Amino acid sequence: MSLEKIHQAIGADFEAHLEVIRQFIRTPSISADGTGIAETAEKVRGFIEEVGGKGEVVPTEGHPIVCGELMLGKPKTLLIYGMYDVMPVEGEEWMVPPFDAEIVDLPQFGRCLVNRGVHNTKGPLRAFFNTVAAIRQVDELPVNLKFLIEGEEEQSSRNLPAFVRSNKERLQGDAVFFPFFAMDNRGQPVVHLGAKGMIHLELECQGGEWGGPRTRGIHSSHGAWIASPPWKLVHALASLEDEDEAIAVEGFYDEVNEPTTEDEELLAKLATVFDETKILEESDAARFKFEGLHGEELLKKYMFSPVINIDGLVAGHIGEGVKTVIGHEATAKMDIRLVPKMTVEDTVRRVQDHLARHGFEDVQVRVRGGYRWARTSVHEPVVQALLETYHQHGYEAEIWPYIGGSAPFYLFHDELGMPIIPGGLGHGGNPHSPNEYAVVDGIELFEKSVATFLDKYASL
Amino acid sequence: MSLEKIHQAIGADFEAHLEVIRQFIRTPSISADGTGIAETAEKVRGFIEEVGGKGEVVPTEGHPIVCGELMLGKPKTLLIYGMYDVMPVEGEEWMVPPFDAEIVDLPQFGRCLVNRGVHNTKGPLRAFFNTVAAIRQVDELPVNLKFLIEGEEEQSSRNLPAFVRSNKERLQGDAVFFPFFAMDNRGQPVVHLGAKGMIHLELECQGGEWGGPRTRGIHSSHGAWIASPPWKLVHALASLEDEDEAIAVEGFYDEVNEPTTEDEELLAKLATVFDETKILEESDAARFKFEGLHGEELLKKYMFSPVINIDGLVAGHIGEGVKTVIGHEATAKMDIRLVPKMTVEDTVRRVQDHLARHGFEDVQVRVRGGYRWARTSVHEPVVQALLETYHQHGYEAEIWPYIGGSAPFYLFHDELGMPIIPGGLGHGGNPHSPNEYAVVDGIELFEKSVATFLDKYASL
């Protein structure tokens, strides 16, 4: 494969590539409420056909999965995993409308595309197709491709496991690649070998036989003798964690493992280049929540600690002004991040047991989805190909044993026996936040790096 | 005054009176966001003029106060206190639109007007004017009237104290009467001699120098090392109360007095007729929050306990579906109900001190308004006139030393030296809740009872 020619072609056509990306991300595809999901799935199927493959939109009980393949008789087959759904934007304040795909000059980064999903991850998904199209115009694709693009990643991939389990042959290949802008805000590529597991759950307290108003809010003067569902939820939540956010659920840390030898080696190396300031910038925070922890110890906390997070909290009157009312229901939307070797089932059971033991049997736990953690070894050829790609473009990657975030990567390891790695050059930021962005120059770099990666992987 | 003729006139014209009430309550006058406030204030001024008085809409820093008088050279002057503002309806589910003033057949009560404010308290306010108009058509009004109708009762009467303090002469009279449907859901008139005090406040936690995201929600994976404002607010709230809702703020009960001798006598009498089932029905609850407390002890809890209530709770993602985010701010809207002899200032200071002492100095306390408790003696002529009115209509009132709710009645006692009593026959329900209603027959009874009361009061 003539990599240089392909890189030139990508550079020459990049403004056109950019327009295709902008057009794609302008269609919202909100995971939470389904807005634009069907239309976007159909577009993704079209992308597979456009590069010469066969695509299919497969319905599920939730949002459809887009599947496809481009089999060219090459020795190696790469399964491209991706997602076409995005987070909602309600309640957020954006500098430009969140689906106008405007190009904004951001002080730190220059020209940036600002749009929901441009970074996480419809931007890199479409850019990947741009690269494949560019390669096929100039040369032969060096590997076979299969595609698995889901529409429920932001809802803990609810219907993906069943699909993967019943389509093992169709999805089989040598490794899985997840197109992603992997450079941080200093322009440093970062490789995350593993991902935490995830449980989405809701805790809800409603008035009932135990007390409290059952079907409607009541005048808060009754608080002198009628129990309050919002208060009960607050106490139930508070019981889950100590005030320093250490989890107080009995047995919660029982299955939490120490880092492996490979982890320890990678952590030690990572600590030498780890930039705390960058993390604080990315998370818009003045300090970490642990006094006096730095370097390797701080990284260990981040990667090897389970977390219980409050995603949302709602009860009673949340509008303007005053309304003196005891709400009949109160809800906390939560996520739990799992580390090796926690399981979804045991963790949910422990939370339920804890609530019952502490007098909160009337607080309901609704599990909305979940999956466990996953880890790819640094020695896998697909990882080595990615590291060499970065090297060839002039970058030495930072290697993180785990990311704090979650992805359903266990499916590929456990069900298909395939390692998975997310990657690609380029930088984006503010996922799940207002003003999600991707650096325009970085997108071009991403497209070129994907070409390099496919070439490297084919030859390893 | 020919009471019988007046009662007949009210009966004969009642359908017309009802239409006037419906027209009035159809205009929303939402205290929280100001919808319809100006228009409604103007209508109330018109009511005063309509019965032959002089009315004025007096601007304040918030919603205007409607003031007026109808001086007829009578020996006694009654100041009519009332409110023309109502609670919001957003987020509530009503059986009919909340501002259509539809008449609905409710199983327990027969024909009822269903509308926000029909009970609390635009219904009785307009019905009072109906009575005055009816009296003046048939006979002479036996007392002089002054009017003080505010538009911020549902926002703890923020601008009323300043107005009262600077208009003492204008408001001076012998007693204050608050038109109100005072029958409960069994048709039993209830007299509340006192009201609790009230503090409206917000507790808010935002990310800042202490940690947490400062200006936007961040991806919840950062929860492993970045602090969470929603978690901090939950812990701050939980620290205010034990899990059985006993207030844990240091010194909170220091100024809480035991009931007086008059209170004890009234409590003992009230306990003989006190109906727990009725209270549970009204508050839509299966049980009280105190195991094993009944009768006098339960009544004592209700009337003589301060309460900290969560009116509303909001943080992070509260829309549909999942959004894994650490919100940069979390807010609890709260009210505190004060009993003798708690003060607003000391109570706020204790909450602030408590938060600081327990490590929550970064949780901000915003006081939105407040006033203290108040109490009228059962021996006041205005109370005796009301009790005799009920008796004359065939009812013996239940007398409660206090109501659990709040009203800025201290102003009349302390600033003007006038006793105040709410009253009138008739029944309504669901204040601050969906399907607020008033029984149609009860409104007619209310209008007649007001005529009786004015007659009694003039002659005592």
PDB file of N, CA and C in Angstrom, chain B residues 9 44 46 55-56 97 100 105 120 136 147 185 187 201 232 252 263 292 327 344 373 382 433 438:
ATOM      1  N   ALA B   9     -80.716  36.897  50.075  1.00  0.00           N
ATOM      2  CA  ALA B   9     -80.186  37.548  48.870  1.00  0.00           C
ATOM      3  C   ALA B   9     -78.985  36.772  48.325  1.00  0.00           C
ATOM      4  N   VAL B  44     -58.340  42.980  41.812  1.00  0.00           N
ATOM      5  CA  VAL B  44     -58.652  43.058  43.243  1.00  0.00           C
ATOM      6  C   VAL B  44     -58.948  44.516  43.637  1.00  0.00           C
ATOM      7  N   GLY B  46     -60.245  46.624  41.710  1.00  0.00           N
ATOM      8  CA  GLY B  46     -61.601  46.808  41.183  1.00  0.00           C
ATOM      9  C   GLY B  46     -62.668  46.282  42.138  1.00  0.00           C
ATOM     10  N   GLY B  55     -59.650  51.812  46.408  1.00  0.00           N
ATOM     11  CA  GLY B  55     -58.576  50.815  46.323  1.00  0.00           C
ATOM     12  C   GLY B  55     -57.353  51.377  45.635  1.00  0.00           C
ATOM     13  N   GLU B  56     -56.205  50.806  45.948  1.00  0.00           N
ATOM     14  CA  GLU B  56     -54.959  51.259  45.340  1.00  0.00           C
ATOM     15  C   GLU B  56     -54.034  50.063  45.124  1.00  0.00           C
ATOM     16  N   PRO B  97     -57.993  21.170  33.186  1.00  0.00           N
ATOM     17  CA  PRO B  97     -56.949  22.194  33.127  1.00  0.00           C
ATOM     18  C   PRO B  97     -56.996  23.071  34.385  1.00  0.00           C
ATOM     19  N   ASP B 100     -59.143  26.500  34.149  1.00  0.00           N
ATOM     20  CA  ASP B 100     -60.408  26.545  33.420  1.00  0.00           C
ATOM     21  C   ASP B 100     -61.612  26.719  34.349  1.00  0.00           C
ATOM     22  N   ASP B 105     -67.819  16.877  39.398  1.00  0.00           N
ATOM     23  CA  ASP B 105     -68.492  16.130  40.460  1.00  0.00           C
ATOM     24  C   ASP B 105     -67.464  15.237  41.151  1.00  0.00           C
ATOM     25  N   ASN B 120     -56.963  28.224  48.038  1.00  0.00           N
ATOM     26  CA  ASN B 120     -55.803  28.888  48.670  1.00  0.00           C
ATOM     27  C   ASN B 120     -55.308  30.025  47.791  1.00  0.00           C
ATOM     28  N   ARG B 136     -74.480  45.324  51.108  1.00  0.00           N
ATOM     29  CA  ARG B 136     -74.694  46.736  50.777  1.00  0.00           C
ATOM     30  C   ARG B 136     -75.908  46.940  49.881  1.00  0.00           C
ATOM     31  N   PHE B 147     -58.495  47.023  53.673  1.00  0.00           N
ATOM     32  CA  PHE B 147     -58.028  45.867  52.886  1.00  0.00           C
ATOM     33  C   PHE B 147     -56.507  45.875  52.735  1.00  0.00           C
ATOM     34  N   ASN B 185     -62.609  18.081  55.539  1.00  0.00           N
ATOM     35  CA  ASN B 185     -63.312  17.236  54.563  1.00  0.00           C
ATOM     36  C   ASN B 185     -64.486  16.443  55.159  1.00  0.00           C
ATOM     37  N   GLY B 187     -66.687  18.309  56.859  1.00  0.00           N
ATOM     38  CA  GLY B 187     -67.652  19.395  57.041  1.00  0.00           C
ATOM     39  C   GLY B 187     -67.568  20.024  58.419  1.00  0.00           C
ATOM     40  N   LEU B 201     -35.258  28.740  52.141  1.00  0.00           N
ATOM     41  CA  LEU B 201     -33.838  28.848  51.826  1.00  0.00           C
ATOM     42  C   LEU B 201     -33.431  27.841  50.774  1.00  0.00           C
ATOM     43  N   LYS B 232     -21.691  16.045  47.560  1.00  0.00           N
ATOM     44  CA  LYS B 232     -21.442  16.906  48.716  1.00  0.00           C
ATOM     45  C   LYS B 232     -22.757  17.480  49.248  1.00  0.00           C
ATOM     46  N   PHE B 252     -30.729  23.478  67.612  1.00  0.00           N
ATOM     47  CA  PHE B 252     -31.942  23.803  66.851  1.00  0.00           C
ATOM     48  C   PHE B 252     -33.178  23.869  67.740  1.00  0.00           C
ATOM     49  N   ASP B 263     -52.683  26.563  75.507  1.00  0.00           N
ATOM     50  CA  ASP B 263     -52.422  25.533  74.500  1.00  0.00           C
ATOM     51  C   ASP B 263     -52.820  24.148  75.030  1.00  0.00           C
ATOM     52  N   GLY B 292     -46.623   4.786  67.047  1.00  0.00           N
ATOM     53  CA  GLY B 292     -47.197   4.722  68.397  1.00  0.00           C
ATOM     54  C   GLY B 292     -47.629   6.049  69.006  1.00  0.00           C
ATOM     55  N   GLY B 327     -22.468  16.684  37.796  1.00  0.00           N
ATOM     56  CA  GLY B 327     -22.958  18.050  37.670  1.00  0.00           C
ATOM     57  C   GLY B 327     -22.046  19.017  38.421  1.00  0.00           C
ATOM     58  N   VAL B 344     -36.032  33.703  63.129  1.00  0.00           N
ATOM     59  CA  VAL B 344     -35.457  33.464  61.799  1.00  0.00           C
ATOM     60  C   VAL B 344     -33.941  33.586  61.857  1.00  0.00           C
ATOM     61  N   TRP B 373     -43.347  32.846  63.834  1.00  0.00           N
ATOM     62  CA  TRP B 373     -44.654  32.307  64.211  1.00  0.00           C
ATOM     63  C   TRP B 373     -45.536  33.406  64.803  1.00  0.00           C
ATOM     64  N   VAL B 382     -62.699  38.927  68.194  1.00  0.00           N
ATOM     65  CA  VAL B 382     -62.817  38.513  66.793  1.00  0.00           C
ATOM     66  C   VAL B 382     -62.892  36.984  66.691  1.00  0.00           C
ATOM     67  N   SER B 433     -51.190  21.553  45.479  1.00  0.00           N
ATOM     68  CA  SER B 433     -51.230  20.207  44.894  1.00  0.00           C
ATOM     69  C   SER B 433     -52.092  20.233  43.634  1.00  0.00           C
ATOM     70  N   ALA B 438     -62.759  23.501  45.600  1.00  0.00           N
ATOM     71  CA  ALA B 438     -63.634  24.016  46.653  1.00  0.00           C
ATOM     72  C   ALA B 438     -65.041  23.518  46.346  1.00  0.00           C
TER      73      ALA B 438
END
